Amino acid sequence: MRKIVILILNIALIFLLIGCGRKVSQTEAEEPETTVEGIAQGEPEAVNGQMDNNMEQNDRGGQNNLAFAGYSGCWSYEGKTHEQILAGGGMELSCTITGDNQFSGTLFSQQEITGRLALVENISGKIEQAELYFDYADDEWGNSGTLHIQFLNDSIYVEALNDKNTDHVSDYGISGSFWLIREKEDVAENGIAADLSFDPSWTGEERISAVNERSQYYKTSAYYSEIIDYWENVREVRDISNVMEPLFETDKKYYTKEEFESEPMLVIHLAKNEIYARHGYIFANKDLHNYFMGCVWYSPTCDSEDFDDSVLNEYERANLEILAHLDVY
């Protein structure tokens, strides 16, 4: 009987030892090797890379879910207000974006000379990866296409892709691409900048800002519509160059009478006066004053009674003589 009890106890002890051995082995296998700082060693690089990728995806996902609601509002070319666009043309995007990045809005365009309007309404969709594509069937001028809208750090880029005119009767409507910025208060409310000197080293943004500041004068001149039409349809200049430089290089070359005779009377009148304007002449005539104040290159520095024509060079004198005889405006 004693031998049977001892045998049973030995068998139980063997099972107990086997169980303890298994437990110790499992614990050692799960315990990571550590450095003094307690950081796990031997972690594969692929795991680190995957972790980084997941973090980037989470960051992008967070931005995609949260960032774009702040773009709700009105955006326009050069930051023009709606009133400025109605008065002088431009492009405007007004939109509302919800927290889940659902976009709804309207793209509005007005041509400066003709005042013709183009419109794409009920733009909708979900912003994905900072972009939105929207197919439109008509922009009020028979054009169709796809709007590609990109949301950048401080601007919105709008491009009309595959735009087609179904009627083939008009070049008006939504076309091309535009950088839009937040609309700002009408510069007329704040006055013009005190320093009117043109600086050739200005950046593109600084030049556009200067043009916007001067536009309140340019557009109130009686010459505005006619001279814009001349720049766009005769000179084929449709950017800010029309106010960044004079009509003619009368200070650098001799012109002939025949070269001026083919020009409109208003252009001859302005060409004559811009010879004085180059030297800072301040005009008493309201329309001349407003026209040249709208030109970024012009800096009013000399009252008419103090002006000395000795500042004119030989080119200016010769060209002024021709223009004075032709000017009957």
CSV table of C-alpha atoms in Angstrom, one decimal:
chain,number,residue,atom,x,y,z
A,1,MET,CA,0.0,0.0,0.0
A,2,ARG,CA,2.9,2.4,0.9
A,3,LYS,CA,4.5,1.7,-2.5
A,4,ILE,CA,1.3,2.6,-4.3
A,5,VAL,CA,1.0,6.0,-2.4
A,6,ILE,CA,4.6,6.8,-3.1
A,7,LEU,CA,4.1,6.0,-6.8
A,8,ILE,CA,1.1,8.3,-7.0
A,9,LEU,CA,2.9,11.1,-5.3
A,10,ASN,CA,5.9,10.8,-7.7
A,11,ILE,CA,3.5,10.9,-10.7
A,12,ALA,CA,1.8,14.0,-9.3
A,13,LEU,CA,5.2,15.7,-8.7
A,14,ILE,CA,6.3,15.0,-12.3
A,15,PHE,CA,3.1,16.6,-13.7
A,16,LEU,CA,3.6,19.6,-11.4
A,17,LEU,CA,7.2,20.2,-12.6
A,18,ILE,CA,6.2,19.8,-16.2
A,19,GLY,CA,3.5,22.5,-15.8
A,20,CYS,CA,5.8,24.9,-14.1
A,21,GLY,CA,8.4,24.4,-16.9
A,22,ARG,CA,5.8,25.3,-19.5
A,23,LYS,CA,4.8,28.4,-17.7
A,24,VAL,CA,8.4,29.7,-17.3
A,25,SER,CA,9.1,29.0,-21.0
A,26,GLN,CA,6.0,30.9,-22.2
A,27,THR,CA,6.9,33.9,-20.0
A,28,GLU,CA,10.5,34.0,-21.3
A,29,ALA,CA,9.2,33.9,-24.9
A,30,GLU,CA,6.8,36.9,-24.5
A,31,GLU,CA,9.3,39.1,-22.6
A,32,PRO,CA,11.0,41.5,-25.1
A,33,GLU,CA,14.7,42.1,-24.9
A,34,THR,CA,15.3,45.6,-23.5
A,35,THR,CA,18.0,48.2,-23.4
A,36,VAL,CA,18.8,50.4,-20.5
A,37,GLU,CA,16.2,52.9,-21.7
A,38,GLY,CA,13.6,50.1,-21.8
A,39,ILE,CA,13.1,50.2,-25.6
A,40,ALA,CA,12.4,46.9,-27.3
A,41,GLN,CA,15.3,45.7,-29.5
A,42,GLY,CA,15.2,43.8,-32.7
A,43,GLU,CA,12.0,45.4,-34.0
A,44,PRO,CA,12.0,45.0,-37.8
A,45,GLU,CA,12.4,48.1,-40.0
A,46,ALA,CA,9.3,47.1,-41.9
A,47,VAL,CA,7.2,47.5,-38.8
A,48,ASN,CA,8.6,51.0,-38.2
A,49,GLY,CA,7.9,51.9,-41.8
A,50,GLN,CA,4.3,50.6,-41.6
A,51,MET,CA,3.8,52.6,-38.4
A,52,ASP,CA,5.0,55.8,-40.1
A,53,ASN,CA,2.7,55.1,-43.1
A,54,ASN,CA,-0.3,54.6,-40.8
A,55,MET,CA,0.5,57.8,-39.0
A,56,GLU,CA,0.6,59.8,-42.3
A,57,GLN,CA,-2.6,58.2,-43.4
A,58,ASN,CA,-4.2,59.1,-40.1
A,59,ASP,CA,-2.9,62.7,-40.4
A,60,ARG,CA,-4.3,63.0,-43.9
A,61,GLY,CA,-7.5,61.4,-42.9
A,62,GLY,CA,-7.8,64.0,-40.1
A,63,GLN,CA,-7.1,66.9,-42.4
A,64,ASN,CA,-9.6,65.5,-44.9
A,65,ASN,CA,-12.2,65.3,-42.3
A,66,LEU,CA,-11.6,68.6,-40.6
A,67,ALA,CA,-9.7,71.2,-42.6
A,68,PHE,CA,-12.0,72.2,-45.5
A,69,ALA,CA,-15.0,73.5,-43.6
A,70,GLY,CA,-12.9,76.7,-43.0
A,71,TYR,CA,-12.9,77.4,-46.7
A,72,SER,CA,-16.6,78.3,-46.6
A,73,GLY,CA,-17.1,81.9,-47.9
A,74,CYS,CA,-16.3,84.0,-50.9
A,75,TRP,CA,-13.1,83.7,-53.0
A,76,SER,CA,-12.3,85.8,-56.1
A,77,TYR,CA,-9.6,86.6,-58.6
A,78,GLU,CA,-7.2,89.2,-57.0
A,79,GLY,CA,-9.5,89.3,-53.9
A,80,LYS,CA,-12.0,91.6,-55.5
A,81,THR,CA,-15.3,92.2,-53.7
A,82,HIS,CA,-18.6,91.2,-55.4
A,83,GLU,CA,-19.3,94.9,-56.0
A,84,GLN,CA,-15.9,95.4,-57.6
A,85,ILE,CA,-16.5,92.4,-59.9
A,86,LEU,CA,-19.9,93.8,-60.9
A,87,ALA,CA,-18.3,97.2,-61.7
A,88,GLY,CA,-15.1,96.0,-63.4
A,89,GLY,CA,-15.3,92.2,-64.1
A,90,GLY,CA,-13.8,89.2,-62.5
A,91,MET,CA,-14.3,85.7,-61.2
A,92,GLU,CA,-15.9,84.7,-57.9
A,93,LEU,CA,-16.5,81.4,-56.1
A,94,SER,CA,-18.9,81.4,-53.2
A,95,CYS,CA,-19.2,78.2,-51.3
A,96,THR,CA,-20.4,76.4,-48.2
A,97,ILE,CA,-18.5,73.3,-46.9
A,98,THR,CA,-19.8,71.1,-44.1
A,99,GLY,CA,-17.8,69.2,-41.5
A,100,ASP,CA,-17.8,66.1,-43.6
A,101,ASN,CA,-16.3,68.0,-46.6
A,102,GLN,CA,-19.5,68.2,-48.6
A,103,PHE,CA,-19.2,71.2,-50.9
A,104,SER,CA,-21.9,73.3,-52.4
A,105,GLY,CA,-21.4,76.6,-54.2
A,106,THR,CA,-21.6,78.8,-57.3
A,107,LEU,CA,-19.0,80.1,-59.7
A,108,PHE,CA,-19.7,83.5,-61.2
A,109,SER,CA,-17.8,85.4,-63.9
A,110,GLN,CA,-18.3,88.8,-65.4
A,111,GLN,CA,-16.4,90.1,-68.5
A,112,GLU,CA,-14.9,93.5,-67.8
A,113,ILE,CA,-15.7,95.3,-71.1
A,114,THR,CA,-19.1,93.8,-72.1
A,115,GLY,CA,-20.5,93.1,-68.7
A,116,ARG,CA,-21.6,89.6,-69.9
A,117,LEU,CA,-22.2,87.1,-67.1
A,118,ALA,CA,-21.4,83.4,-66.9
A,119,LEU,CA,-22.6,81.2,-64.1
A,120,VAL,CA,-22.2,77.6,-62.9
A,121,GLU,CA,-24.7,77.0,-60.1
A,122,ASN,CA,-25.4,74.1,-57.8
A,123,ILE,CA,-21.8,72.9,-57.7
A,124,SER,CA,-21.7,70.0,-55.3
A,125,GLY,CA,-19.7,67.0,-54.3
A,126,LYS,CA,-17.3,65.7,-51.6
A,127,ILE,CA,-13.8,67.1,-51.3
A,128,GLU,CA,-11.3,64.2,-51.6
A,129,GLN,CA,-7.5,64.8,-51.1
A,130,ALA,CA,-8.0,68.5,-51.3
A,131,GLU,CA,-9.7,68.3,-54.7
A,132,LEU,CA,-13.2,68.4,-56.2
A,133,TYR,CA,-14.4,67.6,-59.7
A,134,PHE,CA,-17.8,68.8,-60.9
A,135,ASP,CA,-19.3,68.3,-64.4
A,136,TYR,CA,-21.4,71.2,-65.6
A,137,ALA,CA,-23.7,71.2,-68.6
A,138,ASP,CA,-24.2,74.9,-69.2
A,139,ASP,CA,-22.6,78.1,-68.0
A,140,GLU,CA,-25.3,80.3,-69.4
A,141,TRP,CA,-23.4,80.5,-72.8
A,142,GLY,CA,-23.7,76.9,-73.9
A,143,ASN,CA,-20.4,75.8,-72.6
A,144,SER,CA,-20.0,72.5,-70.8
A,145,GLY,CA,-17.0,70.9,-69.1
A,146,THR,CA,-15.6,69.8,-65.8
A,147,LEU,CA,-14.6,72.1,-63.0
A,148,HIS,CA,-11.4,71.0,-61.2
A,149,ILE,CA,-11.2,72.8,-57.8
A,150,GLN,CA,-8.1,72.5,-55.6
A,151,PHE,CA,-7.9,73.8,-52.1
A,152,LEU,CA,-4.5,75.2,-51.3
A,153,ASN,CA,-3.0,76.7,-48.1
A,154,ASP,CA,-4.3,80.3,-48.7
A,155,SER,CA,-6.0,80.1,-52.1
A,156,ILE,CA,-8.4,78.1,-54.3
A,157,TYR,CA,-7.3,77.1,-57.8
A,158,VAL,CA,-10.2,76.6,-60.3
A,159,GLU,CA,-9.7,75.1,-63.8
A,160,ALA,CA,-12.2,74.4,-66.5
A,161,LEU,CA,-11.3,71.1,-68.0
A,162,ASN,CA,-12.6,69.8,-71.4
A,163,ASP,CA,-14.7,73.0,-71.8
A,164,LYS,CA,-16.8,72.9,-75.0
A,165,ASN,CA,-19.2,75.3,-76.6
A,166,THR,CA,-22.2,73.4,-77.9
A,167,ASP,CA,-23.6,76.3,-79.9
A,168,HIS,CA,-20.2,77.4,-81.4
A,169,VAL,CA,-21.5,81.0,-81.4
A,170,SER,CA,-19.7,82.6,-78.5
A,171,ASP,CA,-16.3,82.8,-76.8
A,172,TYR,CA,-17.9,84.0,-73.6
A,173,GLY,CA,-18.4,81.9,-70.5
A,174,ILE,CA,-16.3,79.9,-68.1
A,175,SER,CA,-12.9,78.9,-69.4
A,176,GLY,CA,-9.2,78.8,-68.5
A,177,SER,CA,-7.9,78.6,-64.9
A,178,PHE,CA,-7.9,81.0,-62.0
A,179,TRP,CA,-6.1,81.5,-58.6
A,180,LEU,CA,-8.7,82.8,-56.2
A,181,ILE,CA,-8.0,84.4,-52.8
A,182,ARG,CA,-10.3,85.5,-50.0
A,183,GLU,CA,-12.3,88.5,-50.9
A,184,LYS,CA,-11.2,91.7,-49.1
A,185,GLU,CA,-12.8,94.9,-48.2
A,186,ASP,CA,-13.2,97.4,-51.0
A,187,VAL,CA,-10.0,99.4,-51.1
A,188,ALA,CA,-11.9,102.6,-51.7
A,189,GLU,CA,-13.1,102.4,-48.1
A,190,ASN,CA,-9.5,102.5,-46.8
A,191,GLY,CA,-8.0,104.9,-49.3
A,192,ILE,CA,-4.9,104.5,-51.4
A,193,ALA,CA,-1.5,103.6,-50.1
A,194,ALA,CA,0.6,106.6,-49.1
A,195,ASP,CA,3.6,105.4,-51.0
A,196,LEU,CA,2.8,105.4,-54.7
A,197,SER,CA,6.3,104.8,-56.0
A,198,PHE,CA,6.6,101.9,-58.4
A,199,ASP,CA,9.4,99.4,-57.5
A,200,PRO,CA,10.7,97.1,-60.3
A,201,SER,CA,11.7,94.6,-57.7
A,202,TRP,CA,8.1,94.0,-56.5
A,203,THR,CA,6.9,90.4,-56.5
A,204,GLY,CA,3.8,89.4,-58.6
A,205,GLU,CA,1.6,89.6,-55.5
A,206,GLU,CA,2.9,93.1,-54.6
A,207,ARG,CA,2.2,94.3,-58.2
A,208,ILE,CA,-1.3,92.9,-58.1
A,209,SER,CA,-1.8,94.6,-54.7
A,210,ALA,CA,-0.7,98.0,-56.2
A,211,VAL,CA,-3.0,97.5,-59.2
A,212,ASN,CA,-6.0,96.9,-56.8
A,213,GLU,CA,-5.1,100.0,-54.8
A,214,ARG,CA,-5.1,102.2,-57.9
A,215,SER,CA,-8.1,100.7,-59.5
A,216,GLN,CA,-10.5,103.0,-57.7
A,217,TYR,CA,-9.1,105.9,-59.7
A,218,TYR,CA,-8.7,104.1,-63.0
A,219,LYS,CA,-12.3,103.0,-63.1
A,220,THR,CA,-13.7,106.5,-62.3
A,221,SER,CA,-11.9,108.1,-65.2
A,222,ALA,CA,-14.2,108.9,-68.2
A,223,TYR,CA,-11.5,107.2,-70.4
A,224,TYR,CA,-11.7,103.9,-68.6
A,225,SER,CA,-14.0,101.8,-70.9
A,226,GLU,CA,-12.5,103.1,-74.1
A,227,ILE,CA,-8.9,102.6,-73.1
A,228,ILE,CA,-9.5,99.1,-71.8
A,229,ASP,CA,-11.2,98.3,-75.1
A,230,TYR,CA,-8.1,99.6,-76.9
A,231,TRP,CA,-5.7,97.6,-74.7
A,232,GLU,CA,-7.6,94.4,-75.1
A,233,ASN,CA,-8.8,94.5,-78.7
A,234,VAL,CA,-6.0,96.5,-80.4
A,235,ARG,CA,-3.0,95.8,-78.3
A,236,GLU,CA,-4.3,92.4,-77.3
A,237,VAL,CA,-3.2,93.0,-73.7
A,238,ARG,CA,-5.6,91.4,-71.2
A,239,ASP,CA,-3.5,91.4,-68.0
A,240,ILE,CA,-2.2,94.1,-65.6
A,241,SER,CA,0.4,95.3,-68.2
A,242,ASN,CA,-2.1,97.9,-69.3
A,243,VAL,CA,-1.4,99.8,-66.0
A,244,MET,CA,2.1,98.7,-65.3
A,245,GLU,CA,3.7,100.6,-68.2
A,246,PRO,CA,2.9,103.6,-70.5
A,247,LEU,CA,1.2,103.4,-73.8
A,248,PHE,CA,4.3,104.4,-75.8
A,249,GLU,CA,8.1,104.5,-75.2
A,250,THR,CA,8.2,108.2,-76.0
A,251,ASP,CA,11.2,108.7,-73.7
A,252,LYS,CA,13.3,106.1,-75.5
A,253,LYS,CA,12.6,106.3,-79.3
A,254,TYR,CA,11.6,108.7,-82.0
A,255,TYR,CA,8.1,108.1,-83.4
A,256,THR,CA,6.8,109.3,-86.8
A,257,LYS,CA,3.7,111.2,-87.4
A,258,GLU,CA,2.3,108.3,-89.4
A,259,GLU,CA,2.8,105.9,-86.4
A,260,PHE,CA,0.6,108.1,-84.3
A,261,GLU,CA,-2.0,109.0,-87.0
A,262,SER,CA,-3.4,105.4,-87.0
A,263,GLU,CA,-4.2,105.6,-83.3
A,264,PRO,CA,-7.6,106.7,-81.8
A,265,MET,CA,-7.9,110.3,-80.7
A,266,LEU,CA,-8.0,109.4,-77.0
A,267,VAL,CA,-4.8,107.4,-77.3
A,268,ILE,CA,-3.1,110.3,-78.9
A,269,HIS,CA,-4.4,112.6,-76.1
A,270,LEU,CA,-3.1,110.2,-73.4
A,271,ALA,CA,0.2,109.6,-75.2
A,272,LYS,CA,0.9,113.3,-75.2
A,273,ASN,CA,0.1,113.7,-71.5
A,274,GLU,CA,1.9,110.6,-70.4
A,275,ILE,CA,5.1,112.4,-71.4
A,276,TYR,CA,4.5,114.8,-68.6
A,277,ALA,CA,3.1,112.1,-66.3
A,278,ARG,CA,6.4,110.2,-66.5
A,279,HIS,CA,8.0,113.2,-64.6
A,280,GLY,CA,5.3,113.3,-61.9
A,281,TYR,CA,3.2,116.1,-63.3
A,282,ILE,CA,0.0,116.5,-61.2
A,283,PHE,CA,-3.0,117.1,-63.5
A,284,ALA,CA,-5.7,119.5,-62.7
A,285,ASN,CA,-8.1,117.8,-65.1
A,286,LYS,CA,-10.1,115.2,-63.1
A,287,ASP,CA,-10.2,112.5,-65.8
A,288,LEU,CA,-6.5,112.8,-66.6
A,289,HIS,CA,-5.8,112.8,-62.9
A,290,ASN,CA,-7.8,109.6,-62.3
A,291,TYR,CA,-6.5,107.9,-65.4
A,292,PHE,CA,-2.8,108.4,-64.5
A,293,MET,CA,-3.5,107.7,-60.8
A,294,GLY,CA,-4.7,104.3,-62.0
A,295,CYS,CA,-1.4,103.6,-63.7
A,296,VAL,CA,1.0,102.0,-61.3
A,297,TRP,CA,4.1,103.5,-63.0
A,298,TYR,CA,2.8,107.0,-62.3
A,299,SER,CA,4.0,108.8,-59.1
A,300,PRO,CA,2.5,112.3,-58.7
A,301,THR,CA,5.3,114.5,-57.4
A,302,CYS,CA,5.2,117.9,-59.1
A,303,ASP,CA,2.5,120.5,-59.1
A,304,SER,CA,1.7,122.0,-62.5
A,305,GLU,CA,3.0,125.5,-61.5
A,306,ASP,CA,6.3,124.0,-60.5
A,307,PHE,CA,6.9,121.8,-63.5
A,308,ASP,CA,10.0,122.6,-65.6
A,309,ASP,CA,10.0,121.2,-69.1
A,310,SER,CA,13.8,121.1,-69.0
A,311,VAL,CA,13.4,117.6,-67.5
A,312,LEU,CA,12.2,116.3,-70.9
A,313,ASN,CA,14.8,114.5,-73.0
A,314,GLU,CA,15.3,114.8,-76.7
A,315,TYR,CA,13.0,111.9,-77.6
A,316,GLU,CA,10.2,113.3,-75.4
A,317,ARG,CA,10.6,116.8,-77.0
A,318,ALA,CA,10.4,115.5,-80.5
A,319,ASN,CA,7.5,113.1,-79.8
A,320,LEU,CA,5.6,115.8,-77.9
A,321,GLU,CA,5.8,118.2,-80.8
A,322,ILE,CA,4.1,115.6,-83.1
A,323,LEU,CA,1.5,114.6,-80.6
A,324,ALA,CA,0.6,118.2,-79.7
A,325,HIS,CA,-0.2,118.8,-83.4
A,326,LEU,CA,-2.3,115.7,-83.6
A,327,ASP,CA,-4.2,116.0,-80.3
A,328,VAL,CA,-7.7,117.3,-81.0
A,329,TYR,CA,-9.4,115.2,-78.3
